Short mmCIF file of C-alpha atoms in Angstrom, two decimals:
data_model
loop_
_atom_site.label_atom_id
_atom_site.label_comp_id
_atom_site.label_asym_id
_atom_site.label_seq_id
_atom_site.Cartn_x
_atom_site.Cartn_y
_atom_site.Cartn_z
CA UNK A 7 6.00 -67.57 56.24
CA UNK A 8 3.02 -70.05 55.31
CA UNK A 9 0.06 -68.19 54.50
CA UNK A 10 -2.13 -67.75 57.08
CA UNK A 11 0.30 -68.67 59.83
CA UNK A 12 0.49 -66.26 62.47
CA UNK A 13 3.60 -63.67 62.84
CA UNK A 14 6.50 -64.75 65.07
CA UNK A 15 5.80 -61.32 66.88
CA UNK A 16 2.94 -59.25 67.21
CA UNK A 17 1.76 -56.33 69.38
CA UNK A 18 3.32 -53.92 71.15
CA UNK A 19 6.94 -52.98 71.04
CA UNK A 20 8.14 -49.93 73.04
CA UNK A 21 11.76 -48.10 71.79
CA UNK A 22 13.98 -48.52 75.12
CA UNK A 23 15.36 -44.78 76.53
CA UNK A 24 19.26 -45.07 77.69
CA UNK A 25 19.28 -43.87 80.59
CA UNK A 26 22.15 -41.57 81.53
CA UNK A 27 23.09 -39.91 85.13
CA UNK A 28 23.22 -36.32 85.32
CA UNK A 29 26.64 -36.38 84.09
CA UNK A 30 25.88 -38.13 80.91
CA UNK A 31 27.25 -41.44 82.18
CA UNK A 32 25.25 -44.94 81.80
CA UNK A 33 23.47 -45.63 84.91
CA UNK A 34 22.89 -49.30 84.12
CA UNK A 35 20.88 -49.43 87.91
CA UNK A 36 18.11 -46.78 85.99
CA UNK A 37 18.36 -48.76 82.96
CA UNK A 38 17.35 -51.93 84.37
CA UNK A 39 14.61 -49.93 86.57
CA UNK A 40 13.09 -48.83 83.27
CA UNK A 41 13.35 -52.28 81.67
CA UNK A 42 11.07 -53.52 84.45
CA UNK A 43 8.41 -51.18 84.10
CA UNK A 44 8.35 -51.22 80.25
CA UNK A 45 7.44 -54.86 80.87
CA UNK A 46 5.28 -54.42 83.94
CA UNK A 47 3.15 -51.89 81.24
CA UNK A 48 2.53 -54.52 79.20
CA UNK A 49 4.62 -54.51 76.09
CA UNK A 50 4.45 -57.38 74.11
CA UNK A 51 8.75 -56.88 73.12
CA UNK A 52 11.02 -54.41 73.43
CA UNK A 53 13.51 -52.72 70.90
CA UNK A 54 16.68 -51.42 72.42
CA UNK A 55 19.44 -49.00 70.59
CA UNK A 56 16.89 -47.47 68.10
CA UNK A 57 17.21 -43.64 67.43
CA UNK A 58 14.45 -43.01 70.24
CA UNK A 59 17.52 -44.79 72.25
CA UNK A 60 20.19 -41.83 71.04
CA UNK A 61 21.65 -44.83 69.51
CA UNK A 62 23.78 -41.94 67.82
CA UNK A 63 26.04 -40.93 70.92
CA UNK A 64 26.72 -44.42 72.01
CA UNK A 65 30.13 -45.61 71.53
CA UNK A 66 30.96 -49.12 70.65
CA UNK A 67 32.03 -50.53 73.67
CA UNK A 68 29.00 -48.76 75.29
CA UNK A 69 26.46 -50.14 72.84
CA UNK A 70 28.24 -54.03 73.89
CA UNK A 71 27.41 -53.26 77.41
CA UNK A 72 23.73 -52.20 76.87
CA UNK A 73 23.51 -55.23 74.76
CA UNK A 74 25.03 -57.40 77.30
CA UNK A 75 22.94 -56.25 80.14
CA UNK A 76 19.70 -55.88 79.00
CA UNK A 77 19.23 -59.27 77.34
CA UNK A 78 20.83 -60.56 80.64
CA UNK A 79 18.30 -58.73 82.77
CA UNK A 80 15.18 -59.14 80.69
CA UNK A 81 16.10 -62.59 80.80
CA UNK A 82 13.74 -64.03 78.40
CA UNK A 83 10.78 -62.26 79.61
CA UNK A 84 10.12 -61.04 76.38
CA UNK A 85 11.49 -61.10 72.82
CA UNK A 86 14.10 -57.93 72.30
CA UNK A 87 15.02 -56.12 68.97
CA UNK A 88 18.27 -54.99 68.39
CA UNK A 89 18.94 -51.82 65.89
CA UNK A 90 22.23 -52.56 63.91
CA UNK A 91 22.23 -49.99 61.56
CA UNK A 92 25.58 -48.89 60.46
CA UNK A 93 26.51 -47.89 56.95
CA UNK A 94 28.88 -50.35 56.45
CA UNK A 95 27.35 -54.19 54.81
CA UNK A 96 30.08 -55.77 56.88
CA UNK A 97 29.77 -53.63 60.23
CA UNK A 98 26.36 -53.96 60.59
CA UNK A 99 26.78 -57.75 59.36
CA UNK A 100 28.90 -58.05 62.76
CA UNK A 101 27.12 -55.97 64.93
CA UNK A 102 23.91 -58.16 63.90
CA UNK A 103 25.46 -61.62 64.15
CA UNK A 104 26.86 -60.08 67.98
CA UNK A 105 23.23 -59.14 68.53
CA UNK A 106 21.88 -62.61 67.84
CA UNK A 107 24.88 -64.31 70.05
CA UNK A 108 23.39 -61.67 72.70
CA UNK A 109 19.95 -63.60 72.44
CA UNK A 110 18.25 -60.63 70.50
CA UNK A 111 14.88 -62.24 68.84
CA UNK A 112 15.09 -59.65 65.59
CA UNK A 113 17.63 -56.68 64.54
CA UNK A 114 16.14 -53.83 63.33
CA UNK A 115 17.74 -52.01 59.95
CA UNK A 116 17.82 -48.65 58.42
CA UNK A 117 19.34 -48.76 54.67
CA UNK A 118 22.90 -47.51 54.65
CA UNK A 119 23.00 -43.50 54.43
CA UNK A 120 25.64 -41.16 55.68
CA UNK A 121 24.92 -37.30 56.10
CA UNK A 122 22.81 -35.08 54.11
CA UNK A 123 23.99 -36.41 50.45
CA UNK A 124 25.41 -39.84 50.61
CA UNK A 125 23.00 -42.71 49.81
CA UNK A 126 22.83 -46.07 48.31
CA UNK A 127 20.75 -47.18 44.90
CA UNK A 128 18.87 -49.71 45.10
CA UNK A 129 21.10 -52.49 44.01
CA UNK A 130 23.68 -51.41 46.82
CA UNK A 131 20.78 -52.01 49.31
CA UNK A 132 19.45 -55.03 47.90
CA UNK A 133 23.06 -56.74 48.56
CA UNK A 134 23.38 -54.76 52.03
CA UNK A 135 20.37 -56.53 53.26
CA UNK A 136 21.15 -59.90 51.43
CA UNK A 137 24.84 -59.62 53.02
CA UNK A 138 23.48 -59.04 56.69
CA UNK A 139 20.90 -61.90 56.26
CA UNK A 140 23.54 -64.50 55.57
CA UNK A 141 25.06 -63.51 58.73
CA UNK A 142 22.33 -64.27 60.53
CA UNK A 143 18.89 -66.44 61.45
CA UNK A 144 16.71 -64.35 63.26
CA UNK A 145 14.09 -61.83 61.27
CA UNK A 146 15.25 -58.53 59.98
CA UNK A 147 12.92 -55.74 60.31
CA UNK A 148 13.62 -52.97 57.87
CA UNK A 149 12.87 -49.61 59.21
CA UNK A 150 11.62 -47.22 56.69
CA UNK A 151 11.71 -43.50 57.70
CA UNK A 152 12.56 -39.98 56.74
CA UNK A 153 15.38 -40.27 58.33
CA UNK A 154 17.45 -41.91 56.25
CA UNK A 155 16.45 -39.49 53.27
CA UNK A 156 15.79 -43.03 51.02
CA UNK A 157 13.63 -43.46 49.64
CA UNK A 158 12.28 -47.56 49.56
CA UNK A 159 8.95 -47.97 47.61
CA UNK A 160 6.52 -50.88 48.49
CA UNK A 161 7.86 -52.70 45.31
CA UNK A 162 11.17 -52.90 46.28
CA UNK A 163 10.42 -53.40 50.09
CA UNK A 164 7.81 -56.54 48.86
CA UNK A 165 11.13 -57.74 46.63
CA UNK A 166 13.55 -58.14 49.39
CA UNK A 167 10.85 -60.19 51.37
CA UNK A 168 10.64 -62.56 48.62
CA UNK A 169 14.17 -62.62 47.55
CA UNK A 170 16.12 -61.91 50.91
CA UNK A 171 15.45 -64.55 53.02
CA UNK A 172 15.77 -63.14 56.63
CA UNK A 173 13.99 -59.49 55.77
CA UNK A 174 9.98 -60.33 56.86
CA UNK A 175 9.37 -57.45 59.10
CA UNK A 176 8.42 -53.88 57.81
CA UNK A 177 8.10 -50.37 60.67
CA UNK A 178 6.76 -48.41 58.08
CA UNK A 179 7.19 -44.36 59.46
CA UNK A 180 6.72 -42.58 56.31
CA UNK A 181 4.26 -39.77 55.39
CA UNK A 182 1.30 -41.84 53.86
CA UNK A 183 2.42 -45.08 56.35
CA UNK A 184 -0.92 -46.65 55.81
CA UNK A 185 -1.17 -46.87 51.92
CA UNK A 186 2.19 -48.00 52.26
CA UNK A 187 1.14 -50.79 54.67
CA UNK A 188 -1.57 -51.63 52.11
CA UNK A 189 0.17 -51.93 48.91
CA UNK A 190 3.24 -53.56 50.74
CA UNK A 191 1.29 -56.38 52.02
CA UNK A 192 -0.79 -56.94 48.48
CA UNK A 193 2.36 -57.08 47.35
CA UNK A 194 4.44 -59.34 49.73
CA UNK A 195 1.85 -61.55 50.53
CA UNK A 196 2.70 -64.33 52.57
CA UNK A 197 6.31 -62.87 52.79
CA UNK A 198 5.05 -59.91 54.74
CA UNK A 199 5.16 -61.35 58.36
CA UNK A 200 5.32 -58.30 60.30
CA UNK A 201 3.63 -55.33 58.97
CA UNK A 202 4.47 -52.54 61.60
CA UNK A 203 3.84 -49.26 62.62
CA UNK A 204 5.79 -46.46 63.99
CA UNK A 205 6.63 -43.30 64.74
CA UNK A 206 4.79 -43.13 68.18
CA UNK A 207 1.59 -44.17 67.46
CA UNK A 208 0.70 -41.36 65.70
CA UNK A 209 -0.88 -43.30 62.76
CA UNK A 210 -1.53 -46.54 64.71
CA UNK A 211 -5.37 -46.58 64.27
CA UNK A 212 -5.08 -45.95 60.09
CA UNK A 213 -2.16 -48.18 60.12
CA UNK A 214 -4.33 -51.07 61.80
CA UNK A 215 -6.86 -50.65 59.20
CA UNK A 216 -4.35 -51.13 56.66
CA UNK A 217 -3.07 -54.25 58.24
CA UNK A 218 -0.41 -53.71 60.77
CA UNK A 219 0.12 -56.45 63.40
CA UNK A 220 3.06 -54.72 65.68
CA UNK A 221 3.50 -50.97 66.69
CA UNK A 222 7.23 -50.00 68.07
CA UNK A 223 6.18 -46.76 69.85
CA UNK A 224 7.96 -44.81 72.17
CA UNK A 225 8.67 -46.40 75.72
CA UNK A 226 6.83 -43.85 78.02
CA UNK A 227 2.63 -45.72 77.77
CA UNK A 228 2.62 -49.19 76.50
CA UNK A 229 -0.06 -49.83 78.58
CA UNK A 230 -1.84 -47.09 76.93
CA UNK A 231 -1.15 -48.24 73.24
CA UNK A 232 -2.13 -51.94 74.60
CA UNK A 233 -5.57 -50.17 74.91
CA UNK A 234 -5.95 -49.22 71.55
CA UNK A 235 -3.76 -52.59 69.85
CA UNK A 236 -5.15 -55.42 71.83
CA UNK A 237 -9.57 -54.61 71.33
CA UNK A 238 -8.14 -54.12 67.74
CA UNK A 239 -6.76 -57.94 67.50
CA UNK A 240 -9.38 -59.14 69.01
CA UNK A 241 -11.78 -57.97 66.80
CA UNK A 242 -13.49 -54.70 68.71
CA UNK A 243 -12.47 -51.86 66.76
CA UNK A 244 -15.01 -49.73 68.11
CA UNK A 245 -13.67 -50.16 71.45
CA UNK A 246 -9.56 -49.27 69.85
CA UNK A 247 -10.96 -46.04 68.11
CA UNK A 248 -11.95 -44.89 71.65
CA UNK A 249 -9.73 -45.79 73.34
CA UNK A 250 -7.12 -44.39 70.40
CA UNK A 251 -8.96 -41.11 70.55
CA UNK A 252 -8.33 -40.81 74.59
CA UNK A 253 -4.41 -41.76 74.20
CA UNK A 254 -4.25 -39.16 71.14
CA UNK A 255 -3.25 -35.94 72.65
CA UNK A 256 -0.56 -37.69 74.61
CA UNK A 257 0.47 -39.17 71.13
CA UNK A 258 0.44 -36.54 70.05
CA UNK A 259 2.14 -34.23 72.68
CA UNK A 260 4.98 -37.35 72.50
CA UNK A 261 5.61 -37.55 68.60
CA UNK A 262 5.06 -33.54 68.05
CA UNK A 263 6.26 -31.68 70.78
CA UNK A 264 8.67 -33.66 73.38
CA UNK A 265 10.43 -36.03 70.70
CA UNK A 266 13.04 -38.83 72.12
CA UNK A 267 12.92 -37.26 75.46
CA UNK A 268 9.26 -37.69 76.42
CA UNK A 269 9.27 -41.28 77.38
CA UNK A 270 12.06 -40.42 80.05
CA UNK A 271 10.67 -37.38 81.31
CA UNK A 272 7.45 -39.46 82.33
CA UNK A 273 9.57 -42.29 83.68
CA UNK A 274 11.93 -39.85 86.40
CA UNK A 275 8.31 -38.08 87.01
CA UNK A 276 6.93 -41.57 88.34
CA UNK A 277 10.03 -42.15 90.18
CA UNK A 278 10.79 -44.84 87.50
CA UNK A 279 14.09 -43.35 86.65
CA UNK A 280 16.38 -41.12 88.83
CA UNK A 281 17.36 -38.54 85.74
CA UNK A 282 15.54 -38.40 82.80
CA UNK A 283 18.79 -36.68 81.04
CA UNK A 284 19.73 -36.40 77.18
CA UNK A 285 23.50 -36.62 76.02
CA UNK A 286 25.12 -33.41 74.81
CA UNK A 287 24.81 -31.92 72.06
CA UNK A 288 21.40 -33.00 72.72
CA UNK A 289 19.55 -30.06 75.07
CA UNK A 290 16.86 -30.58 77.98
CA UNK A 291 13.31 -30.45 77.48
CA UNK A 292 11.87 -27.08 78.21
CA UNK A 293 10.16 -26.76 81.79
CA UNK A 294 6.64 -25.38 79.92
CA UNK A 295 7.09 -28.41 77.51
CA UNK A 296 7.61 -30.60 80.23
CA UNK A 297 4.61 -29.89 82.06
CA UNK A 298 2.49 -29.87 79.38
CA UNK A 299 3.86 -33.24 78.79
CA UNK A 300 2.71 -34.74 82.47
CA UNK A 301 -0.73 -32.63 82.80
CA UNK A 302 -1.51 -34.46 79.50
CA UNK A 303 -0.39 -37.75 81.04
CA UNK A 304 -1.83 -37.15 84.62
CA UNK A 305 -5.40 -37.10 82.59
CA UNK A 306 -5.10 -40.58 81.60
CA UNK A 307 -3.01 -42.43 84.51
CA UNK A 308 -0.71 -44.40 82.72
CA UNK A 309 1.17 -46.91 84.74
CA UNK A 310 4.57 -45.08 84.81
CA UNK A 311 3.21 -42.27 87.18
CA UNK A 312 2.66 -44.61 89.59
CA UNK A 313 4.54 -47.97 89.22
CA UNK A 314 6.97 -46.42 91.48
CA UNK A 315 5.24 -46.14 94.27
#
């Protein structure tokens, strides 16, 4: 990217829930329901089949379909990321060149790991990412989390922006996410086009400070998060750290308590959704959890309590 040109994408990008019946089926009718109002809120982009997605008990032909009908339905309303992790260079080569056919703007990465033990040095994931880039011509966002038990330091990250020519966007979820941010971008320089933050919000304000441009949060408030990201852009931080301190405990209640099934749980409560169920082995919510989870909401009325009606 030239310096000082602006990023390709920006802002707000919400994780997309699967929605599932009751029986743990697709129910591509919800699915589409929830793609509305995730764009209704405001966000800026979505990001479909990331973990926050249980991109984990999707099968193959199921993840095709999702593809396939979202990208259909959104319908160029706004830009959507693919995740293509896989462990495998040439799977997720394939599964990210499918994405892109699919009209995804960006796939989003994790570096190859399998299990508890097995993990790639640094060399390996150098030519995993240079391997899935050639396969490709839309950005790669590299998604750096605990997760994946790797660890990729800002050196290395800054390296493959300037060597591997798709890789220009960064989620940085990591304990320390801003300093990261920080010494990534002194680092990459121009080559840094998307500095991001994750993991639901939870750092956004620091993270802003330190010079991210895009949050991927979960899907439940982007309105909310557009109250804290957009005054921010536009030069009003005094009016983001209020409004990030209001949106906080619901953060908060998201990221530390409720997990992947938060931003469902709010979307059947508004009548978004028709079942806000998980896939087995995953288990339910707890009913106390739960209500905790909407009486925090309630306080701030975020669009998805009431889109619906």
């Amino acid at each position: 990217m030239t310096a000082g040109a602006q990023p390709r994408f920006r802002g707000v990008f919400p994780v997309v829930p699967t929605i599932f019946d009751e029986r743990g089926e697709l129910d591509l009718d919800g699915q589409k329901r929830c793609i509305d109002f995730m764009i209704d809120a405001g966000s800026n982009g979505l990001c479909i089949l990331a973990n926050f997605s249980e991109q984990f008990v999707l099968t193959d032909d199921e993840r095709t379909l999702l593809i396939d009908a979202i990208l259909e339905h959104v319908a160029g309303r706004v830009p959507v990321i693919v995740t293509t992790t896989h462990f495998s260079s040439k799977a997720c080569a394939e599964r990210s060149r499918r994405a892109q056919q699919a009209g995804a703007a960006m796939v989003m990465i994790m570096p190859p790991y399998h299990g508890a033990t097995i993990r790639v040095p640094e060399r390996g994931i150098f030519d995993f990412f240079r391997i899935v880039s050639d396969a490709i011509s839309i950005p790669i966002m590299i998604q750096d989390a605990p997760v994946s038990g790797t660890s990729l330091s800002a050196p290395f990250l800054a390296r493959m922006a300037k060597e591997v020519e798709q890789v220009s966007y960064f989620k940085i979820e990591v304990p320390g996410a801003a300093s990261k941010l920080r010494e990534l971008i002194e680092l990459g320089g121009s080559d840094i086009e998307g500095p991001w933050d994750g993991e639901e919000a939870i750092t956004l304000l620091p993270d802003l400070d330190a010079g991210a441009t895009g949050a991927m949060t979960g899907g439940g408030y982007p309105d909310g998060i557009r109250q804290i990201l957009d005054p921010y852009q536009a030069g009003r931080r005094e009016e983001a750290v209020e409004a990030y301190g209001r949106w906080l405990p619901l953060i908060n209640y998201e990221n530390r308590q409720s997990g992947l099934i938060a931003a469902k749980a709010l979307m059947k409560e508004g009548g978004v959704i028709a079942s806000d169920a998980v896939r087995h082995p995953l288990l339910p919510m707890h009913p106390q959890t739960r209500a905790g989870l909407i009486e925090t909401a309630r306080r701030l009325d975020p669009l998805v309590l009431r889109w619906a009606r």
